[in-house]
PDB file of C-alpha atoms in Angstrom:
ATOM      1  CA  MET A1245      25.069   8.030  14.194  1.00 49.00           C
ATOM      2  CA  THR A1246      26.008   4.434  15.022  1.00 52.00           C
ATOM      3  CA  VAL A1247      23.293   1.976  14.063  1.00 57.00           C
ATOM      4  CA  ASP A1248      23.094  -1.654  12.998  1.00 64.00           C
ATOM      5  CA  LEU A1249      22.345  -0.951   9.350  1.00 74.00           C
ATOM      6  CA  VAL A1250      22.574  -4.619   8.388  1.00 77.00           C
ATOM      7  CA  GLY A1251      19.979  -5.523  10.999  1.00 77.00           C
ATOM      8  CA  PHE A1252      17.790  -2.587  10.027  1.00 81.00           C
ATOM      9  CA  LEU A1253      17.922  -3.457   6.329  1.00 85.00           C
ATOM     10  CA  GLY A1254      17.097  -7.076   7.118  1.00 84.00           C
ATOM     11  CA  VAL A1255      14.000  -6.148   9.115  1.00 83.00           C
ATOM     12  CA  VAL A1256      12.844  -3.694   6.426  1.00 87.00           C
ATOM     13  CA  LEU A1257      13.239  -6.243   3.627  1.00 87.00           C
ATOM     14  CA  VAL A1258      11.275  -8.851   5.570  1.00 84.00           C
ATOM     15  CA  ALA A1259       8.529  -6.290   6.211  1.00 84.00           C
ATOM     16  CA  TYR A1260       8.226  -5.562   2.495  1.00 88.00           C
ATOM     17  CA  LEU A1261       8.176  -9.249   1.572  1.00 85.00           C
ATOM     18  CA  VAL A1262       5.145  -9.871   3.807  1.00 82.00           C
ATOM     19  CA  PRO A1263       2.103  -9.039   1.616  1.00 82.00           C
ATOM     20  CA  GLY A1264      -0.272  -6.387   2.902  1.00 85.00           C
ATOM     21  CA  PRO A1265      -2.961  -4.059   1.533  1.00 90.00           C
ATOM     22  CA  ASP A1266      -0.433  -1.877  -0.292  1.00 91.00           C
ATOM     23  CA  PHE A1267       1.004  -4.999  -1.970  1.00 91.00           C
ATOM     24  CA  LEU A1268      -2.429  -5.810  -3.371  1.00 91.00           C
ATOM     25  CA  VAL A1269      -3.011  -2.241  -4.542  1.00 93.00           C
ATOM     26  CA  VAL A1270       0.324  -2.077  -6.358  1.00 93.00           C
ATOM     27  CA  LEU A1271      -0.147  -5.540  -7.863  1.00 91.00           C
ATOM     28  CA  ARG A1272      -3.618  -4.757  -9.218  1.00 90.00           C
ATOM     29  CA  SER A1273      -2.498  -1.431 -10.631  1.00 91.00           C
ATOM     30  CA  ALA A1274       0.613  -2.925 -12.241  1.00 90.00           C
ATOM     31  CA  ALA A1275      -1.459  -5.672 -13.843  1.00 87.00           C
ATOM     32  CA  GLU A1276      -3.488  -2.989 -15.614  1.00 86.00           C
ATOM     33  CA  HIS A1277      -0.454  -0.959 -16.736  1.00 89.00           C
ATOM     34  CA  PRO A1278       3.135  -0.594 -15.492  1.00 91.00           C
ATOM     35  CA  ALA A1279       2.807   3.192 -15.255  1.00 92.00           C
ATOM     36  CA  ARG A1280      -0.282   2.768 -13.098  1.00 93.00           C
ATOM     37  CA  GLY A1281       1.591   0.327 -10.886  1.00 93.00           C
ATOM     38  CA  ARG A1282       4.478   2.754 -10.435  1.00 95.00           C
ATOM     39  CA  ALA A1283       2.008   5.512  -9.544  1.00 96.00           C
ATOM     40  CA  ALA A1284       0.406   3.278  -6.895  1.00 95.00           C
ATOM     41  CA  ALA A1285       3.855   2.421  -5.540  1.00 96.00           C
ATOM     42  CA  LEU A1286       4.830   6.079  -5.264  1.00 96.00           C
ATOM     43  CA  GLY A1287       1.511   6.784  -3.566  1.00 96.00           C
ATOM     44  CA  ALA A1288       2.146   4.034  -1.019  1.00 95.00           C
ATOM     45  CA  GLN A1289       5.622   5.372  -0.273  1.00 95.00           C
ATOM     46  CA  THR A1290       4.287   8.915   0.046  1.00 96.00           C
ATOM     47  CA  GLY A1291       1.863   7.600   2.660  1.00 93.00           C
ATOM     48  CA  LEU A1292       4.826   5.979   4.367  1.00 92.00           C
ATOM     49  CA  CYS A1293       6.548   9.373   4.447  1.00 92.00           C
ATOM     50  CA  VAL A1294       3.579  10.720   6.399  1.00 91.00           C
ATOM     51  CA  HIS A1295       4.045   8.006   9.031  1.00 88.00           C
ATOM     52  CA  MET A1296       7.787   8.649   9.093  1.00 86.00           C
ATOM     53  CA  LEU A1297       7.334  12.364   9.727  1.00 86.00           C
ATOM     54  CA  ALA A1298       4.675  11.655  12.348  1.00 84.00           C
ATOM     55  CA  ALA A1299       7.060   9.281  14.130  1.00 81.00           C
ATOM     56  CA  ALA A1300       9.896  11.824  13.971  1.00 76.00           C
ATOM     57  CA  LEU A1301       7.657  14.546  15.393  1.00 79.00           C
ATOM     58  CA  GLY A1302       6.159  12.287  18.046  1.00 74.00           C
ATOM     59  CA  LEU A1303       2.647  12.442  16.604  1.00 72.00           C
ATOM     60  CA  SER A1304       2.507   8.668  16.199  1.00 68.00           C
ATOM     61  CA  VAL A1305       2.853   8.282  19.956  1.00 69.00           C
ATOM     62  CA  ILE A1306      -0.170  10.518  20.504  1.00 70.00           C
ATOM     63  CA  ALA A1307      -2.227   8.664  17.899  1.00 68.00           C
ATOM     64  CA  THR A1308      -1.413   5.174  19.138  1.00 67.00           C
ATOM     65  CA  ARG A1309      -1.969   6.109  22.783  1.00 73.00           C
ATOM     66  CA  THR A1310      -5.318   7.773  22.075  1.00 78.00           C
ATOM     67  CA  PRO A1311      -7.861   5.010  21.424  1.00 79.00           C
ATOM     68  CA  VAL A1312     -10.349   7.311  19.677  1.00 84.00           C
ATOM     69  CA  VAL A1313      -7.747   8.559  17.182  1.00 78.00           C
ATOM     70  CA  TYR A1314      -6.259   5.121  16.598  1.00 76.00           C
ATOM     71  CA  ASP A1315      -9.644   3.449  16.134  1.00 83.00           C
ATOM     72  CA  GLY A1316     -10.793   6.238  13.838  1.00 85.00           C
ATOM     73  CA  ILE A1317      -7.798   5.755  11.534  1.00 80.00           C
ATOM     74  CA  ARG A1318      -8.206   1.981  11.684  1.00 83.00           C
ATOM     75  CA  LEU A1319     -11.897   2.064  10.772  1.00 88.00           C
ATOM     76  CA  LEU A1320     -11.336   4.580   7.967  1.00 89.00           C
ATOM     77  CA  GLY A1321      -8.635   2.350   6.548  1.00 86.00           C
ATOM     78  CA  ALA A1322     -10.859  -0.706   6.817  1.00 89.00           C
ATOM     79  CA  ALA A1323     -13.745   1.084   5.110  1.00 92.00           C
ATOM     80  CA  TYR A1324     -11.493   2.185   2.262  1.00 90.00           C
ATOM     81  CA  LEU A1325     -10.237  -1.365   1.688  1.00 90.00           C
ATOM     82  CA  VAL A1326     -13.799  -2.689   1.649  1.00 92.00           C
ATOM     83  CA  PHE A1327     -14.705   0.064  -0.822  1.00 92.00           C
ATOM     84  CA  LEU A1328     -11.879  -1.016  -3.156  1.00 90.00           C
ATOM     85  CA  GLY A1329     -12.982  -4.629  -2.815  1.00 90.00           C
ATOM     86  CA  VAL A1330     -16.640  -3.969  -3.550  1.00 92.00           C
ATOM     87  CA  ARG A1331     -15.680  -1.910  -6.585  1.00 88.00           C
ATOM     88  CA  ALA A1332     -13.543  -4.779  -7.915  1.00 86.00           C
ATOM     89  CA  VAL A1333     -16.324  -7.322  -7.341  1.00 88.00           C
ATOM     90  CA  LEU A1334     -18.807  -5.110  -9.179  1.00 86.00           C
ATOM     91  CA  ALA A1335     -16.325  -4.767 -12.052  1.00 78.00           C
ATOM     92  CA  ALA A1336     -16.096  -8.565 -12.205  1.00 78.00           C
ATOM     93  CA  ARG A1337     -19.882  -8.862 -12.414  1.00 79.00           C
ATOM     94  CA  ARG A1338     -20.010  -6.299 -15.210  1.00 74.00           C
ATOM     95  CA  ALA A1339     -17.332  -8.263 -17.055  1.00 66.00           C
ATOM     96  CA  ALA A1340     -19.347 -11.457 -16.620  1.00 67.00           C
ATOM     97  CA  ARG A1341     -22.354  -9.740 -18.235  1.00 69.00           C
ATOM     98  CA  GLY A1342     -20.228  -8.692 -21.184  1.00 61.00           C
ATOM     99  CA  ALA A1343     -19.950  -5.075 -20.047  1.00 49.00           C
ATOM    100  CA  GLY A1344     -16.497  -5.352 -18.560  1.00 44.00           C
ATOM    101  CA  GLU A1345     -14.699  -3.295 -21.153  1.00 49.00           C
ATOM    102  CA  ARG A1346     -13.617  -0.097 -19.473  1.00 49.00           C
ATOM    103  CA  ARG A1347     -13.804   3.209 -21.183  1.00 46.00           C
ATOM    104  CA  PRO A1348     -10.370   4.545 -21.947  1.00 44.00           C
ATOM    105  CA  ARG A1349      -9.387   7.331 -19.624  1.00 48.00           C
ATOM    106  CA  GLU A1350      -6.679   9.907 -19.765  1.00 49.00           C
ATOM    107  CA  GLY A1351      -3.363   8.393 -18.706  1.00 56.00           C
ATOM    108  CA  THR A1352      -2.683  11.182 -16.217  1.00 62.00           C
ATOM    109  CA  ALA A1353      -6.073  10.620 -14.574  1.00 63.00           C
ATOM    110  CA  ARG A1354      -5.395   6.880 -14.310  1.00 67.00           C
ATOM    111  CA  GLY A1355      -2.047   7.635 -12.706  1.00 70.00           C
ATOM    112  CA  ARG A1356      -3.614  10.008 -10.190  1.00 83.00           C
ATOM    113  CA  SER A1357      -6.232   7.411  -9.291  1.00 90.00           C
ATOM    114  CA  ALA A1358      -3.583   4.728  -8.693  1.00 93.00           C
ATOM    115  CA  PHE A1359      -1.419   7.160  -6.706  1.00 96.00           C
ATOM    116  CA  THR A1360      -4.392   8.071  -4.515  1.00 95.00           C
ATOM    117  CA  GLN A1361      -5.226   4.418  -3.887  1.00 95.00           C
ATOM    118  CA  GLY A1362      -1.653   3.657  -2.848  1.00 94.00           C
ATOM    119  CA  PHE A1363      -1.451   6.754  -0.667  1.00 96.00           C
ATOM    120  CA  LEU A1364      -4.748   6.245   1.163  1.00 94.00           C
ATOM    121  CA  THR A1365      -4.169   2.521   1.654  1.00 93.00           C
ATOM    122  CA  ASN A1366      -0.884   3.247   3.407  1.00 92.00           C
ATOM    123  CA  VAL A1367      -1.639   6.459   5.278  1.00 91.00           C
ATOM    124  CA  LEU A1368      -4.873   4.980   6.702  1.00 89.00           C
ATOM    125  CA  ASN A1369      -3.052   1.877   7.915  1.00 86.00           C
ATOM    126  CA  PRO A1370      -2.319   2.329  11.641  1.00 80.00           C
ATOM    127  CA  LYS A1371      -0.047  -0.728  11.541  1.00 79.00           C
ATOM    128  CA  ALA A1372       2.353   1.294   9.401  1.00 81.00           C
ATOM    129  CA  ALA A1373       2.485   3.936  12.129  1.00 78.00           C
ATOM    130  CA  LEU A1374       3.078   1.263  14.772  1.00 78.00           C
ATOM    131  CA  PHE A1375       5.821  -0.227  12.593  1.00 78.00           C
ATOM    132  CA  PHE A1376       7.697   3.061  12.538  1.00 76.00           C
ATOM    133  CA  LEU A1377       7.023   3.694  16.194  1.00 75.00           C
ATOM    134  CA  SER A1378       8.215   0.278  17.365  1.00 74.00           C
ATOM    135  CA  LEU A1379      10.974  -0.456  14.848  1.00 73.00           C
ATOM    136  CA  LEU A1380      12.930   2.724  14.227  1.00 72.00           C
ATOM    137  CA  PRO A1381      13.619   3.618  17.899  1.00 71.00           C
ATOM    138  CA  GLN A1382      15.418   0.272  18.278  1.00 75.00           C
ATOM    139  CA  PHE A1383      18.056   1.488  15.820  1.00 76.00           C
ATOM    140  CA  VAL A1384      18.385   5.017  17.179  1.00 71.00           C
ATOM    141  CA  ASP A1385      21.668   5.981  18.822  1.00 70.00           C
ATOM    142  CA  GLY A1386      21.011   7.652  22.164  1.00 64.00           C
ATOM    143  CA  GLY A1387      23.883  10.066  21.578  1.00 65.00           C
ATOM    144  CA  GLY A1388      22.223  11.811  18.633  1.00 66.00           C
ATOM    145  CA  SER A1389      18.966  13.531  17.792  1.00 72.00           C
ATOM    146  CA  PRO A1390      16.183  10.874  17.777  1.00 73.00           C
ATOM    147  CA  ALA A1391      14.023  12.856  15.337  1.00 76.00           C
ATOM    148  CA  ARG A1392      16.891  13.278  12.875  1.00 80.00           C
ATOM    149  CA  GLN A1393      17.849   9.604  13.073  1.00 80.00           C
ATOM    150  CA  ILE A1394      14.256   8.444  12.640  1.00 79.00           C
ATOM    151  CA  PHE A1395      13.982  10.710   9.597  1.00 84.00           C
ATOM    152  CA  LEU A1396      17.186   9.319   8.055  1.00 84.00           C
ATOM    153  CA  LEU A1397      16.284   5.689   8.714  1.00 85.00           C
ATOM    154  CA  GLY A1398      12.746   6.284   7.513  1.00 86.00           C
ATOM    155  CA  THR A1399      14.051   7.836   4.303  1.00 90.00           C
ATOM    156  CA  LEU A1400      16.204   4.755   3.740  1.00 90.00           C
ATOM    157  CA  ASP A1401      13.122   2.592   4.299  1.00 90.00           C
ATOM    158  CA  VAL A1402      11.136   4.598   1.742  1.00 92.00           C
ATOM    159  CA  VAL A1403      13.914   4.402  -0.878  1.00 94.00           C
ATOM    160  CA  ILE A1404      14.221   0.630  -0.417  1.00 94.00           C
ATOM    161  CA  GLY A1405      10.464   0.352  -0.798  1.00 93.00           C
ATOM    162  CA  VAL A1406      10.465   2.266  -4.076  1.00 95.00           C
ATOM    163  CA  GLY A1407      13.027  -0.176  -5.493  1.00 95.00           C
ATOM    164  CA  TYR A1408      11.037  -3.164  -4.246  1.00 94.00           C
ATOM    165  CA  TRP A1409       7.719  -1.916  -5.612  1.00 95.00           C
ATOM    166  CA  PHE A1410       9.183  -1.029  -8.994  1.00 95.00           C
ATOM    167  CA  ALA A1411      10.650  -4.544  -9.245  1.00 94.00           C
ATOM    168  CA  LEU A1412       7.215  -5.963  -8.397  1.00 92.00           C
ATOM    169  CA  VAL A1413       5.631  -3.740 -11.049  1.00 93.00           C
ATOM    170  CA  ALA A1414       8.054  -5.055 -13.674  1.00 91.00           C
ATOM    171  CA  VAL A1415       7.073  -8.638 -12.855  1.00 88.00           C
ATOM    172  CA  ALA A1416       3.336  -8.012 -12.404  1.00 85.00           C
ATOM    173  CA  GLY A1417       3.142  -6.129 -15.702  1.00 75.00           C
ATOM    174  CA  ARG A1418       3.256  -9.515 -17.415  1.00 77.00           C
ATOM    175  CA  LEU A1419      -0.252 -10.199 -16.102  1.00 79.00           C
ATOM    176  CA  ARG A1420      -1.618  -7.742 -18.661  1.00 79.00           C
ATOM    177  CA  THR A1421      -1.644 -10.443 -21.333  1.00 80.00           C
ATOM    178  CA  LEU A1422      -3.736 -12.700 -19.134  1.00 79.00           C
ATOM    179  CA  LEU A1423      -6.067  -9.863 -18.151  1.00 76.00           C
ATOM    180  CA  ALA A1424      -6.905  -9.410 -21.818  1.00 74.00           C
ATOM    181  CA  ARG A1425      -8.838 -12.667 -21.533  1.00 79.00           C
ATOM    182  CA  PRO A1426     -12.372 -11.983 -20.191  1.00 78.00           C
ATOM    183  CA  ALA A1427     -12.531 -15.206 -18.152  1.00 80.00           C
ATOM    184  CA  PHE A1428      -9.220 -14.498 -16.399  1.00 81.00           C
ATOM    185  CA  ARG A1429     -10.126 -10.858 -15.768  1.00 78.00           C
ATOM    186  CA  HIS A1430     -13.405 -11.952 -14.205  1.00 82.00           C
ATOM    187  CA  ARG A1431     -11.644 -14.337 -11.805  1.00 85.00           C
ATOM    188  CA  TRP A1432      -8.898 -11.783 -11.119  1.00 84.00           C
ATOM    189  CA  GLU A1433     -11.353  -9.011 -10.197  1.00 84.00           C
ATOM    190  CA  LEU A1434     -13.379 -11.355  -8.000  1.00 88.00           C
ATOM    191  CA  THR A1435     -10.341 -12.758  -6.198  1.00 89.00           C
ATOM    192  CA  THR A1436      -8.621  -9.451  -5.526  1.00 88.00           C
ATOM    193  CA  GLY A1437     -11.935  -7.806  -4.673  1.00 88.00           C
ATOM    194  CA  TRP A1438     -12.818 -10.338  -2.011  1.00 89.00           C
ATOM    195  CA  LEU A1439      -9.249 -10.205  -0.702  1.00 90.00           C
ATOM    196  CA  PHE A1440      -9.654  -6.452  -0.178  1.00 88.00           C
ATOM    197  CA  VAL A1441     -12.956  -7.019   1.603  1.00 90.00           C
ATOM    198  CA  ALA A1442     -11.437  -9.748   3.814  1.00 91.00           C
ATOM    199  CA  ILE A1443      -8.438  -7.585   4.727  1.00 87.00           C
ATOM    200  CA  GLY A1444     -10.699  -4.630   5.451  1.00 87.00           C
ATOM    201  CA  ALA A1445     -12.926  -6.761   7.661  1.00 90.00           C
ATOM    202  CA  SER A1446      -9.936  -8.123   9.577  1.00 87.00           C
ATOM    203  CA  VAL A1447      -8.604  -4.596  10.119  1.00 82.00           C
ATOM    204  CA  ALA A1448     -12.002  -3.427  11.381  1.00 85.00           C
ATOM    205  CA  ALA A1449     -12.288  -6.409  13.725  1.00 84.00           C
ATOM    206  CA  ALA A1450      -8.775  -6.010  15.133  1.00 75.00           C
ATOM    207  CA  ALA A1451      -8.659  -4.921  18.741  1.00 57.00           C
TER     208      ALA A1451
END
C-alpha cells in the first residue's frame, strides 16, 4: 500500500486539535477524575471504530446518501448533546443551592458512565462518518483492497486519537483542584452545560 502517510497524519492531527463534542466530553470527565477522562476517551475512540468499520464496509455511503438515516442520526446526536448540557446546568443550579456535593459512586460505574458518554457522543455524530468517508479514500491506493486500506488507516487514526486524548486527560486532570471550589464548579458546570446545548442546537439546525 503506497499512501502519503505524512499528509494523512497531518490531516488527522489537525482534526483532533479542532475542538468538538467529544473534546468537551473528555475534558469534563478528566476534570472530575483522570480515570473517568480516560474512560471517556476510550469510549470516543470506540465510537470512531464503528464509523471506521462502516466506512470500510460501505455502510457510511448508504447512511450519508439516505436523508432519513442521516437526519435520524444527526437529530439523535443533537438530542444527546442537549441532554448532557441540561444535566450539567441542573447540576450547577444544585451546587448554587448548596446541594452540589455528589454522592460517591462506585469507580467502575463512573468509568462506565464516562465511556458511554464518549461512545454515544462520537457514534451519533454523522460528521465523524463523513470525515471517514471523505478523508480516507483520498489516501487509498487504487492497486490494493480499499476496505483493507481504510481499516488500516482508520486504525492508525484511532491509535493517534488515544494518545492525544490521554495527553489531554493528563493536562485537564489539574482542573480537579479548581473544581473543589464551589464557585468555580458552579461556573464550570454552567459553561460546559450551555456549550453542550449550543453544540446540540447547531447540530440539529444543520442542513
